Every structure is written in C-alpha cells, then in structure tokens.
Coordinates of C-alpha atoms in Angstrom, one line a residue:
Chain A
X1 CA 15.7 -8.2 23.9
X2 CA 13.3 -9.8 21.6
X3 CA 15.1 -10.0 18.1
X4 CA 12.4 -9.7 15.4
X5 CA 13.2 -9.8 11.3
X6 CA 10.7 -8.4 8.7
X7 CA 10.6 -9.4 5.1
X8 CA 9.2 -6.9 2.7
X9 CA 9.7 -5.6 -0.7
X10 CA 8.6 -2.3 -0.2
X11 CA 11.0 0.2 1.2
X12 CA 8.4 2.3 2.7
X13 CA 6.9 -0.6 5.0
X14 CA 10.2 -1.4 6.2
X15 CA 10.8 1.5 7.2
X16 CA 7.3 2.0 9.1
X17 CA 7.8 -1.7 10.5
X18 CA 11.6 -0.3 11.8
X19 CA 10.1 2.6 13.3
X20 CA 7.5 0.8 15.3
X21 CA 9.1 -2.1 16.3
X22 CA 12.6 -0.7 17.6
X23 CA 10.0 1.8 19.1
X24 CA 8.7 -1.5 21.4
X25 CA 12.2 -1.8 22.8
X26 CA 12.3 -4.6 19.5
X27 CA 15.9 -5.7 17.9
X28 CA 15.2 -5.9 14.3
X29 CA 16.7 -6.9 11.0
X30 CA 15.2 -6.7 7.5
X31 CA 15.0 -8.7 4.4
X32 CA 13.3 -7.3 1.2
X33 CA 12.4 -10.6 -0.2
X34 CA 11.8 -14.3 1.2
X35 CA 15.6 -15.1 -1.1
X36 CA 17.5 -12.8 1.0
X37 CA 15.3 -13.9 3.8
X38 CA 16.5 -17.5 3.7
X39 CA 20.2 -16.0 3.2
X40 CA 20.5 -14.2 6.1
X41 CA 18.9 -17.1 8.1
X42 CA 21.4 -19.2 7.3
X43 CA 23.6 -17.7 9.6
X44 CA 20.9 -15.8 12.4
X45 CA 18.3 -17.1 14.4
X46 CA 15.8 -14.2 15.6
X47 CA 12.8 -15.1 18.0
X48 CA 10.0 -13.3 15.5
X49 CA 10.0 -13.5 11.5
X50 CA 7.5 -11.4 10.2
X51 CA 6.7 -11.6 6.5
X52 CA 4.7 -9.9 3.4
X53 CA 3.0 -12.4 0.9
X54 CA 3.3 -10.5 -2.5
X55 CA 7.2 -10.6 -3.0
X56 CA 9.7 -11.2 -6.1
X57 CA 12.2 -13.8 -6.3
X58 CA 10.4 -16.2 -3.4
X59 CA 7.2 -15.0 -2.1
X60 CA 6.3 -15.0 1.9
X61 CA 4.2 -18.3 1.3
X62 CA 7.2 -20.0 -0.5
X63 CA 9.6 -18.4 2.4
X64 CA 7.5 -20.0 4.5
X65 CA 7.3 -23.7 3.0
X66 CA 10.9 -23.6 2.8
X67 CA 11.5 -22.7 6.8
X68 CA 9.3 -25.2 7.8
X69 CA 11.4 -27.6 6.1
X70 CA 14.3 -26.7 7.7
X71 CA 14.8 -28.0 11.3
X72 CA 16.5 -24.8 12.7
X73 CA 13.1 -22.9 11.5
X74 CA 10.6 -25.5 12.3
X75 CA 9.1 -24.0 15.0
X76 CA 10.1 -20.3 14.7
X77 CA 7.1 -18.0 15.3
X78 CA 6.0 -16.5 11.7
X79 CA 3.3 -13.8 11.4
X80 CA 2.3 -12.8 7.7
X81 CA 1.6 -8.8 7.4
X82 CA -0.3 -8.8 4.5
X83 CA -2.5 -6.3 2.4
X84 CA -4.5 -10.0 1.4
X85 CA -7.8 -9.9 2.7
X86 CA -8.8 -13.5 1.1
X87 CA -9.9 -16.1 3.3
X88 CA -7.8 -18.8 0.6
X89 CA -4.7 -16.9 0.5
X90 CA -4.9 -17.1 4.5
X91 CA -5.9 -20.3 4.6
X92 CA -2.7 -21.0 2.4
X93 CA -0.7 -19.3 4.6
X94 CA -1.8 -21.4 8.2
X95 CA -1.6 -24.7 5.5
X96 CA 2.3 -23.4 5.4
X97 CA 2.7 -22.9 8.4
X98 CA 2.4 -19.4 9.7
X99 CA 1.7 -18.7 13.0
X100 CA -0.7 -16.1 13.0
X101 CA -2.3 -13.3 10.0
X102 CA -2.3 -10.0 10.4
X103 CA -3.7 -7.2 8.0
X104 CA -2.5 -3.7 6.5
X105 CA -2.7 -1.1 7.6
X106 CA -0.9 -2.5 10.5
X107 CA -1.3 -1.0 14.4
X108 CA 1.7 -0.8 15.7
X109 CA 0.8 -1.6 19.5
X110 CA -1.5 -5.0 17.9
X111 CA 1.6 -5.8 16.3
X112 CA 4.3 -5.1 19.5
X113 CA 1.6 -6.9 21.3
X114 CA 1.5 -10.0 18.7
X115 CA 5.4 -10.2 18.7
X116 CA 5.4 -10.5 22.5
X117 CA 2.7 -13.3 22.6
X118 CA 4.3 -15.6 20.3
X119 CA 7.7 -15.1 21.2
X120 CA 7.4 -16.8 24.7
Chain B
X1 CA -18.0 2.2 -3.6
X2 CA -17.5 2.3 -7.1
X3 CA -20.2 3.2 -9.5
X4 CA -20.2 1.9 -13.4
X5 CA -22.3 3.2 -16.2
X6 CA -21.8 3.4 -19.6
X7 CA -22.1 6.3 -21.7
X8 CA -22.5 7.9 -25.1
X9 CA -18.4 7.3 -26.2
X10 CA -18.6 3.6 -25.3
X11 CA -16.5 3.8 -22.3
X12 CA -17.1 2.7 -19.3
X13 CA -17.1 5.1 -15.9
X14 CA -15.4 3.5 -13.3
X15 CA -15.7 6.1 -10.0
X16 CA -12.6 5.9 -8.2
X17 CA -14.2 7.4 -4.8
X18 CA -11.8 8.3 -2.0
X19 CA -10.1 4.9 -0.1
X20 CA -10.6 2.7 -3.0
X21 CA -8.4 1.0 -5.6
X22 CA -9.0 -0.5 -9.1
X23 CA -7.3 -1.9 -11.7
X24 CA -8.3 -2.9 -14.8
X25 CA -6.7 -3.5 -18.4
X26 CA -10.6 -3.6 -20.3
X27 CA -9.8 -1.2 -23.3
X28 CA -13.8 -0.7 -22.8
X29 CA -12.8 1.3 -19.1
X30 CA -12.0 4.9 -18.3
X31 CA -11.4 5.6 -14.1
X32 CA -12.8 9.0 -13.1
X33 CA -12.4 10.8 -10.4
X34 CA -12.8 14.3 -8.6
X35 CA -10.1 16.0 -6.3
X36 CA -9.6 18.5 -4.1
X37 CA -7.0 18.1 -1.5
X38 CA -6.9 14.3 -1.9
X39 CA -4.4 12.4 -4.1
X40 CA -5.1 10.3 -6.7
X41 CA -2.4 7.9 -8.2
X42 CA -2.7 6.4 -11.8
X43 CA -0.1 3.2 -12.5
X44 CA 0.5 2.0 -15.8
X45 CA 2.8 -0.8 -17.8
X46 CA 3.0 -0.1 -21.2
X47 CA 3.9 -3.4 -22.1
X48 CA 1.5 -5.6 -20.5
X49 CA -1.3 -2.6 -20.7
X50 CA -2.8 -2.4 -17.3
X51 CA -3.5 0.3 -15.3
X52 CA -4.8 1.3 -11.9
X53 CA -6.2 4.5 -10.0
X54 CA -5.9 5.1 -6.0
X55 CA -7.8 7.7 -4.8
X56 CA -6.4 8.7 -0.7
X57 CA -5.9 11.3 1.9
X58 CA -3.9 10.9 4.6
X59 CA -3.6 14.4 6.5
X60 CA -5.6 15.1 8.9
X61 CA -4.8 18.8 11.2
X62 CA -2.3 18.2 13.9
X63 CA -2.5 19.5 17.4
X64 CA -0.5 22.0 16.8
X65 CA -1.6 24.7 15.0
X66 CA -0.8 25.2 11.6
X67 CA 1.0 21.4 11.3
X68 CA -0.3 18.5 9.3
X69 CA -0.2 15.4 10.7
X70 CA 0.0 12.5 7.8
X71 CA -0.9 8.5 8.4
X72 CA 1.8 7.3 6.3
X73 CA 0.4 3.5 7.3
X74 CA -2.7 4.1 5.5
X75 CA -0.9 5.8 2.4
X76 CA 1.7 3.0 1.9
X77 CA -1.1 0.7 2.5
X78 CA -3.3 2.0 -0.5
X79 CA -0.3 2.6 -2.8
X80 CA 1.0 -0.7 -2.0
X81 CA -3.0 -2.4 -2.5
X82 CA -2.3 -0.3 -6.4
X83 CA 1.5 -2.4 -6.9
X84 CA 0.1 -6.1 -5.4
X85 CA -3.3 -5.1 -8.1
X86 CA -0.9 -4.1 -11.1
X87 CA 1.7 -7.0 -10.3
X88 CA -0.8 -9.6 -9.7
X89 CA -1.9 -8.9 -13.6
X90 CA 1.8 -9.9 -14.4
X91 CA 2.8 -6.7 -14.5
X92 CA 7.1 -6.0 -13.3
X93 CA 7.7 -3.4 -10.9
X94 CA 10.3 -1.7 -13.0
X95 CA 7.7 -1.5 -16.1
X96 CA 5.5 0.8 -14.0
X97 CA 4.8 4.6 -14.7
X98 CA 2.7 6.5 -12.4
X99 CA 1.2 9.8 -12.6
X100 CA 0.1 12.0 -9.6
X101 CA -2.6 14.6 -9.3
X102 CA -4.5 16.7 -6.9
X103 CA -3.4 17.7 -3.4
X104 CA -5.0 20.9 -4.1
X105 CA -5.6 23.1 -0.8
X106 CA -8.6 24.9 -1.5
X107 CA -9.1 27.2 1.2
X108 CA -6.4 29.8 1.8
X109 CA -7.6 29.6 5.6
X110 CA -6.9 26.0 5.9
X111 CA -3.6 23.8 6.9
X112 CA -1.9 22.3 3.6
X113 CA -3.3 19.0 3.5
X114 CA -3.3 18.6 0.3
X115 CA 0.7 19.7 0.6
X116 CA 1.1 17.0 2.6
X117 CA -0.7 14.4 0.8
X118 CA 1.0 15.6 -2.4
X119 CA 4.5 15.3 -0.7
X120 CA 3.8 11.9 1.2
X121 CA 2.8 10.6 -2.7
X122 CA 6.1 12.2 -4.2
X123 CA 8.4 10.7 -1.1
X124 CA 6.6 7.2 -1.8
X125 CA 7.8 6.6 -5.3
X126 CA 11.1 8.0 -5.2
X127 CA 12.0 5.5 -2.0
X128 CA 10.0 2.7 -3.8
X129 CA 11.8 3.6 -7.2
X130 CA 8.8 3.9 -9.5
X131 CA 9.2 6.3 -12.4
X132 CA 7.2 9.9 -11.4
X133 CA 6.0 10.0 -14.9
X134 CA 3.7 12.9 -14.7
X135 CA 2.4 15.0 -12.2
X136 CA -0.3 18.1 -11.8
X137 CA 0.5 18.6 -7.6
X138 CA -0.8 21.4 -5.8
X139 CA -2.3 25.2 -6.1
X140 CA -5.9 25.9 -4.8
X141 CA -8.4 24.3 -7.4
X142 CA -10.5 21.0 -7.9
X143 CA -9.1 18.7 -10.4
X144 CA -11.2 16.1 -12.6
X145 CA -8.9 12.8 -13.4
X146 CA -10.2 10.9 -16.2
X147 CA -8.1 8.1 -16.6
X148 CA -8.0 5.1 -19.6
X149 CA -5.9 2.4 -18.0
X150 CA -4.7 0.4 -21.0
X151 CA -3.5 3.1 -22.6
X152 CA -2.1 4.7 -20.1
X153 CA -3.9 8.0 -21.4
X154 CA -4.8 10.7 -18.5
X155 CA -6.8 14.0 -18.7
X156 CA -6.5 16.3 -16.1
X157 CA -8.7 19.4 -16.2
X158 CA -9.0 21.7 -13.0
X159 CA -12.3 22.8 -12.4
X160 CA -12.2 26.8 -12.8
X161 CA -16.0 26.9 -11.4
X162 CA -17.1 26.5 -7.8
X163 CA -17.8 22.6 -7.5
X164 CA -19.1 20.2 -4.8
X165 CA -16.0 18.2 -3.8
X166 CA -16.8 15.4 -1.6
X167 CA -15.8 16.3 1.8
X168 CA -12.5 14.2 2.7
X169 CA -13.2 11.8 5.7
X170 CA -10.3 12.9 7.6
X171 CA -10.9 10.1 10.4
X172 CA -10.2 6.7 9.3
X173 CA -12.0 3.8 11.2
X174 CA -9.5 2.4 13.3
X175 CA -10.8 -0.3 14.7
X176 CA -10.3 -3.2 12.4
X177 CA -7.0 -1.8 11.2
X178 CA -4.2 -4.1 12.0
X179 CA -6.4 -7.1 13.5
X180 CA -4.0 -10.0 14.4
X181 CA -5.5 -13.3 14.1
X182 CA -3.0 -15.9 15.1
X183 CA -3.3 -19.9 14.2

C-alpha cells in the first residue's frame, strides 16, 4: 500500500485530503505544519509527501528546502497542493525541489492519479 | 469580476460578486454585496486592521429528492483563498473575527441550499477555530452586505421588496480544477 503524508494547517483540507486518499486504497498520515512535518519524519519514511505552501511555524517551501537537505528525503516525491496560482511562487517551489504543483480546489482522482505516478 | 466606483460618501464600492475574494485594509474601501441563498464571509483583525469578503455557494440539488448535495472542496477552497489573503497582510490566525450572512432560501418550493451553504460556513470555522463573531444565517429574504474592512464595520439589511438576485451558478467549471503539473 502506498503510504502518503499531507501537511496542512487547515483542519478542513485535511480532513478532505483523508477522505480522498484512504478512499484510493492510500495509507495516510498528517502533519499540520512543515515543523511537525519534519518531526514526524524523523522517525517515518512514507513514499508520497504532499504539502500546502501558506503554513505557520515553517512554511511548505521551507519544509521543502530542509528535506532536500537531508539524505533520507532527497529524493522523496513532493507535490505542493496549493491555493497559489503565481507563476513565481511555483517557480520557487520546483527551485526547492518539489516534484510536481497542483492547484485548489483539488480533484480527487487527478490527485490519486498524481500520487500513483510519482510513487513508482 | 469586481466592479469599483466611487461615490458621494467617499467610499469606495468594491462588488464582491459570487466566487470571488478580496481583501483590502484601504480605509477609503467599503465591499458590497447582494445575497440570496449564497454566503458571504467578512474576516477582520482588529489589530492590524484588514479585512476580507468571500462571496460562495456550494449546494447544488442532489439526486435525491429533497437532499442538498454541498462541494465542500470548493467552499474550503474559497474560505481558505480569504485566511492565505488576510494572513499574507500579517495578519495571525487567532486575531481573526468573521461574520456570516445570507444562506437565505427564497423559495418555499425549493431544496435548502442556502441551509446548506449556511451550515457548511458555520461547520468551517468552528473546526478551523476562528471566532463566529456575528452572524444573520437563514430565513427566506435577500440580504445586502455592506462591508468596511478596516474597521471591521458590517451592515446587513434584508431586502423586504422583490429584488433581482443574481441567479447562483450552481455548476462550477470542473475542468481546470485540480490540474497537476509535475516537474
């Protein structure tokens, strides 16, 4: 099963993101900002991070800098799920190494579909 | 689309039409809007003065009769465009206050979708812990929002005559929703 964590401060998209990706046969674990992100990563090593932008303590594009820095997380798919529609915030994002962007409202077969892609 | 004009008080007349966002802390601005069965949102910090207006609907008739069926992914998306807006102008989450209004449903006939947009907009800020500051939810009337964002001042009046409402676009387009572009 493909193990997939989410990173999000609202409560209301995590629980949409838990509904429609456990409904894709996904395992999935959440994080409500890129701090607890990077806590709980310590110690787990899902297949799929997927992560807001616009989050307190460490934002997704900080969470992102600091995963590429670590060898465990190098190469770990990350897709940003983002209401940013900018083409310099997403611009920033690939610069930091995301994997892919994808845009709010999110559809949850694109997304299932995304998470399958860049998990193999 | 937004429309701006000035008029005789000074203020400014930002239309806050249905789908759209805006956020402002200009003491020169006043959002306005008109609702029937949609939902309008009005955010404001008191101490960094800045306020915002959303303007949604999210129920569309189910296939069942007499059920409403709500996009809660479009909803959380728009009231989630209003938090990135307000804290991108340094505002803290904890500092805001919102106010609700509208979900009117306005024929007797008709499924509650303005029930359900009203309840999807309560539901939101209780699980996102934002402070329901005021609300004016419900009952079978048009309401005008006037809204002054750095002052965090709202007018509600419901519209005792017969007026146009816009009708709500029930549909939303689906196709660019969600795009994934990856690197």
């Amino acid at each position: 099963m493909i193990k997939v964590f989410t990173v999000d401060d609202s409560a209301s998209m995590r629980a949409l993101l838990l509904h429609a990706l456990t409904g894709h046969g996904f395992a999935v674990d959440q994080a409500e900002h890129g701090l607890a992100a990077l806590e709980w990563l310590k110690d787990n090593e899902p297949d799929v991070i997927i992560t807001d932008i616009n989050m307190p303590k460490l934002d997704g594009f900080g969470l992102i800098e600091k995963l590429r820095a670590d060898e465990r997380h190098r190469d770990r798919p990350i897709l940003v799920l983002t209401t940013e529609s900018s083409d310099e915030k997403k611009a920033r994002a690939r610069a930091a190494g995301a994997t892919g962007w994808i845009v709010k409202p999110f559809d949850a077969e694109k997304l299932a579909s995304a998470v399958r892609r860049v998990s193999h | 689309m937004t429309i701006q004009r000035p008029v005789s008080d000074g203020l400014k007349r930002l239309s806050v039409m249905q789908g759209n966002v805006e956020i402002s802390r200009a003491t020169d601005v006043m959002m306005t809007t008109v609702l029937g069965s949609c939902v309008a949102c009005c955010m404001f910090d008191p101490v960094m003065r800045v306020g915002g207006m959303n303007h949604f609907l999210l129920s569309e008739p189910g296939p069942a009769e007499g059920s409403v069926k709500v996009d809660e992914h479009y909803g959380v998306y728009l009231m989630e465009v209003l938090i990135n807006g307000m804290l991108s102008q340094g505002v803290r989450k904890q500092s805001i206050k919102a106010h609700l209004y509208g979900g009117a449903n306005l024929h007797a006939n008709m499924q509650k979708i303005g029930s359900a947009n009203a309840q999807f907009a309560q539901d939101f800020l209780a699980r996102e812990n934002i402070q329901l500051f005021h609300m004016d939810l419900g009952g079978t009337t048009a309401r005008r929002v006037d809204f002054i964002p750095a002052q965090g001042r709202v007018r509600c009046r419901v519209l005792k005559e017969q007026v146009e409402v816009a009708r709500p676009v029930l549909q939303r387009p689906a196709t660019d929703r969600g795009d994934v572009e990856l690197f």
